[in-house]
Amino acid sequence: MNSLYDIYNIKLVSNIVSEMLIYISKFIKPGISTGEIDYICHNRIINYYKAYPASLGYMNYPKSICTSVNDVVCHGIPRFNKYLRNGDIINIDISICKNNYYSDASKMYFVGNPSIKSINLCKITKNSIFKALKIVKPGNKISLLGFIIQNYVEKFGYSIVRDYCGHGIGKKLHQKPNILHYKNNYNFIFKEGMVFTIEPMVNIGNYRTKLMKDGWTVKTVDKSLSAQYEYTVLVTNKGYKILTKF
């Protein structure tokens, strides 16, 4: 488990991730390209925070953030010819490394005037996380998260993506344990000092996904809208603490 020194540094980089997700919100409007959003984030992470965008170069990923619009479930590659339109929803996923420690979070943004359908999807997706986090404490099974999230989102007719999961984080961007957001029998328990991400991806339609030819962009098979929120979370002696607050 992480030492107090480790946790201090993870909190430090988590604060940067949180501030970036707040900062970029003022640029989200019709007409801006996802490439411009990436450019703004990259420069601020490098020049202002003296940190490094952990996504850049990770397994040859070409950009500093992920921008997933509408039916893109995750890992959307920012492009200067991809312009946001009124009514779009976009997930911006920011991973940062500072002092050799990592943090990771993402947030949904509305572009212009969102539909009621989009608003409800994002609301339920975010609510599912906070309902699930109530069971986080040392000794409880990690698999409980998936049961709670899946049961909750399916009550509203939505589906939970199975192909991607949360993960441990700290000295590496991705490490054990895996955090599954659907019903599972993963036999692993929470321990004090553990840091992980919880990041359910919720679709209005079918839960199945498809990987595009660029090798990164993941879309819903039925072109339905998808939403995701992600938090970096610390397991404390009595429960949990969200380290990425935005």
mmCIF file with all atom_site columns, C-alpha atoms in Angstrom, residues 1 135-144 186-194 235-239:
data_model
loop_
_atom_site.group_PDB
_atom_site.id
_atom_site.type_symbol
_atom_site.label_atom_id
_atom_site.label_alt_id
_atom_site.label_comp_id
_atom_site.label_asym_id
_atom_site.label_entity_id
_atom_site.label_seq_id
_atom_site.pdbx_PDB_ins_code
_atom_site.Cartn_x
_atom_site.Cartn_y
_atom_site.Cartn_z
_atom_site.occupancy
_atom_site.B_iso_or_equiv
_atom_site.pdbx_formal_charge
_atom_site.auth_seq_id
_atom_site.auth_comp_id
_atom_site.auth_asym_id
_atom_site.auth_atom_id
_atom_site.pdbx_PDB_model_num
ATOM 1  C CA . MET A 1 1   ? 0.000   0.000   0.000  1.00 0.00 ? 1   MET A CA 1
ATOM 2  C CA . ILE A 1 135 ? -19.272 0.852   0.295  1.00 0.00 ? 135 ILE A CA 1
ATOM 3  C CA . VAL A 1 136 ? -15.574 1.743   -0.001 1.00 0.00 ? 136 VAL A CA 1
ATOM 4  C CA . LYS A 1 137 ? -13.713 0.944   3.205  1.00 0.00 ? 137 LYS A CA 1
ATOM 5  C CA . PRO A 1 138 ? -10.963 -1.465  4.248  1.00 0.00 ? 138 PRO A CA 1
ATOM 6  C CA . GLY A 1 139 ? -12.145 -5.078  4.170  1.00 0.00 ? 139 GLY A CA 1
ATOM 7  C CA . ASN A 1 140 ? -15.021 -4.665  1.716  1.00 0.00 ? 140 ASN A CA 1
ATOM 8  C CA . LYS A 1 141 ? -14.921 -6.416  -1.647 1.00 0.00 ? 141 LYS A CA 1
ATOM 9  C CA . ILE A 1 142 ? -14.089 -4.312  -4.690 1.00 0.00 ? 142 ILE A CA 1
ATOM 10 C CA . SER A 1 143 ? -16.660 -6.295  -6.682 1.00 0.00 ? 143 SER A CA 1
ATOM 11 C CA . LEU A 1 144 ? -19.452 -4.549  -4.753 1.00 0.00 ? 144 LEU A CA 1
ATOM 12 C CA . TYR A 1 186 ? -13.383 -10.220 -8.607 1.00 0.00 ? 186 TYR A CA 1
ATOM 13 C CA . ASN A 1 187 ? -12.005 -11.471 -5.289 1.00 0.00 ? 187 ASN A CA 1
ATOM 14 C CA . PHE A 1 188 ? -10.052 -8.452  -4.073 1.00 0.00 ? 188 PHE A CA 1
ATOM 15 C CA . ILE A 1 189 ? -10.642 -6.248  -1.046 1.00 0.00 ? 189 ILE A CA 1
ATOM 16 C CA . PHE A 1 190 ? -10.068 -2.584  -0.288 1.00 0.00 ? 190 PHE A CA 1
ATOM 17 C CA . LYS A 1 191 ? -7.067  -1.793  1.896  1.00 0.00 ? 191 LYS A CA 1
ATOM 18 C CA . GLU A 1 192 ? -6.160  1.421   3.675  1.00 0.00 ? 192 GLU A CA 1
ATOM 19 C CA . GLY A 1 193 ? -3.776  3.486   1.581  1.00 0.00 ? 193 GLY A CA 1
ATOM 20 C CA . MET A 1 194 ? -4.958  2.066   -1.740 1.00 0.00 ? 194 MET A CA 1
ATOM 21 C CA . VAL A 1 235 ? -9.085  4.368   0.693  1.00 0.00 ? 235 VAL A CA 1
ATOM 22 C CA . THR A 1 236 ? -8.856  5.698   4.264  1.00 0.00 ? 236 THR A CA 1
ATOM 23 C CA . ASN A 1 237 ? -9.057  3.862   7.579  1.00 0.00 ? 237 ASN A CA 1
ATOM 24 C CA . LYS A 1 238 ? -12.804 4.554   7.789  1.00 0.00 ? 238 LYS A CA 1
ATOM 25 C CA . GLY A 1 239 ? -13.886 4.911   4.186  1.00 0.00 ? 239 GLY A CA 1
#
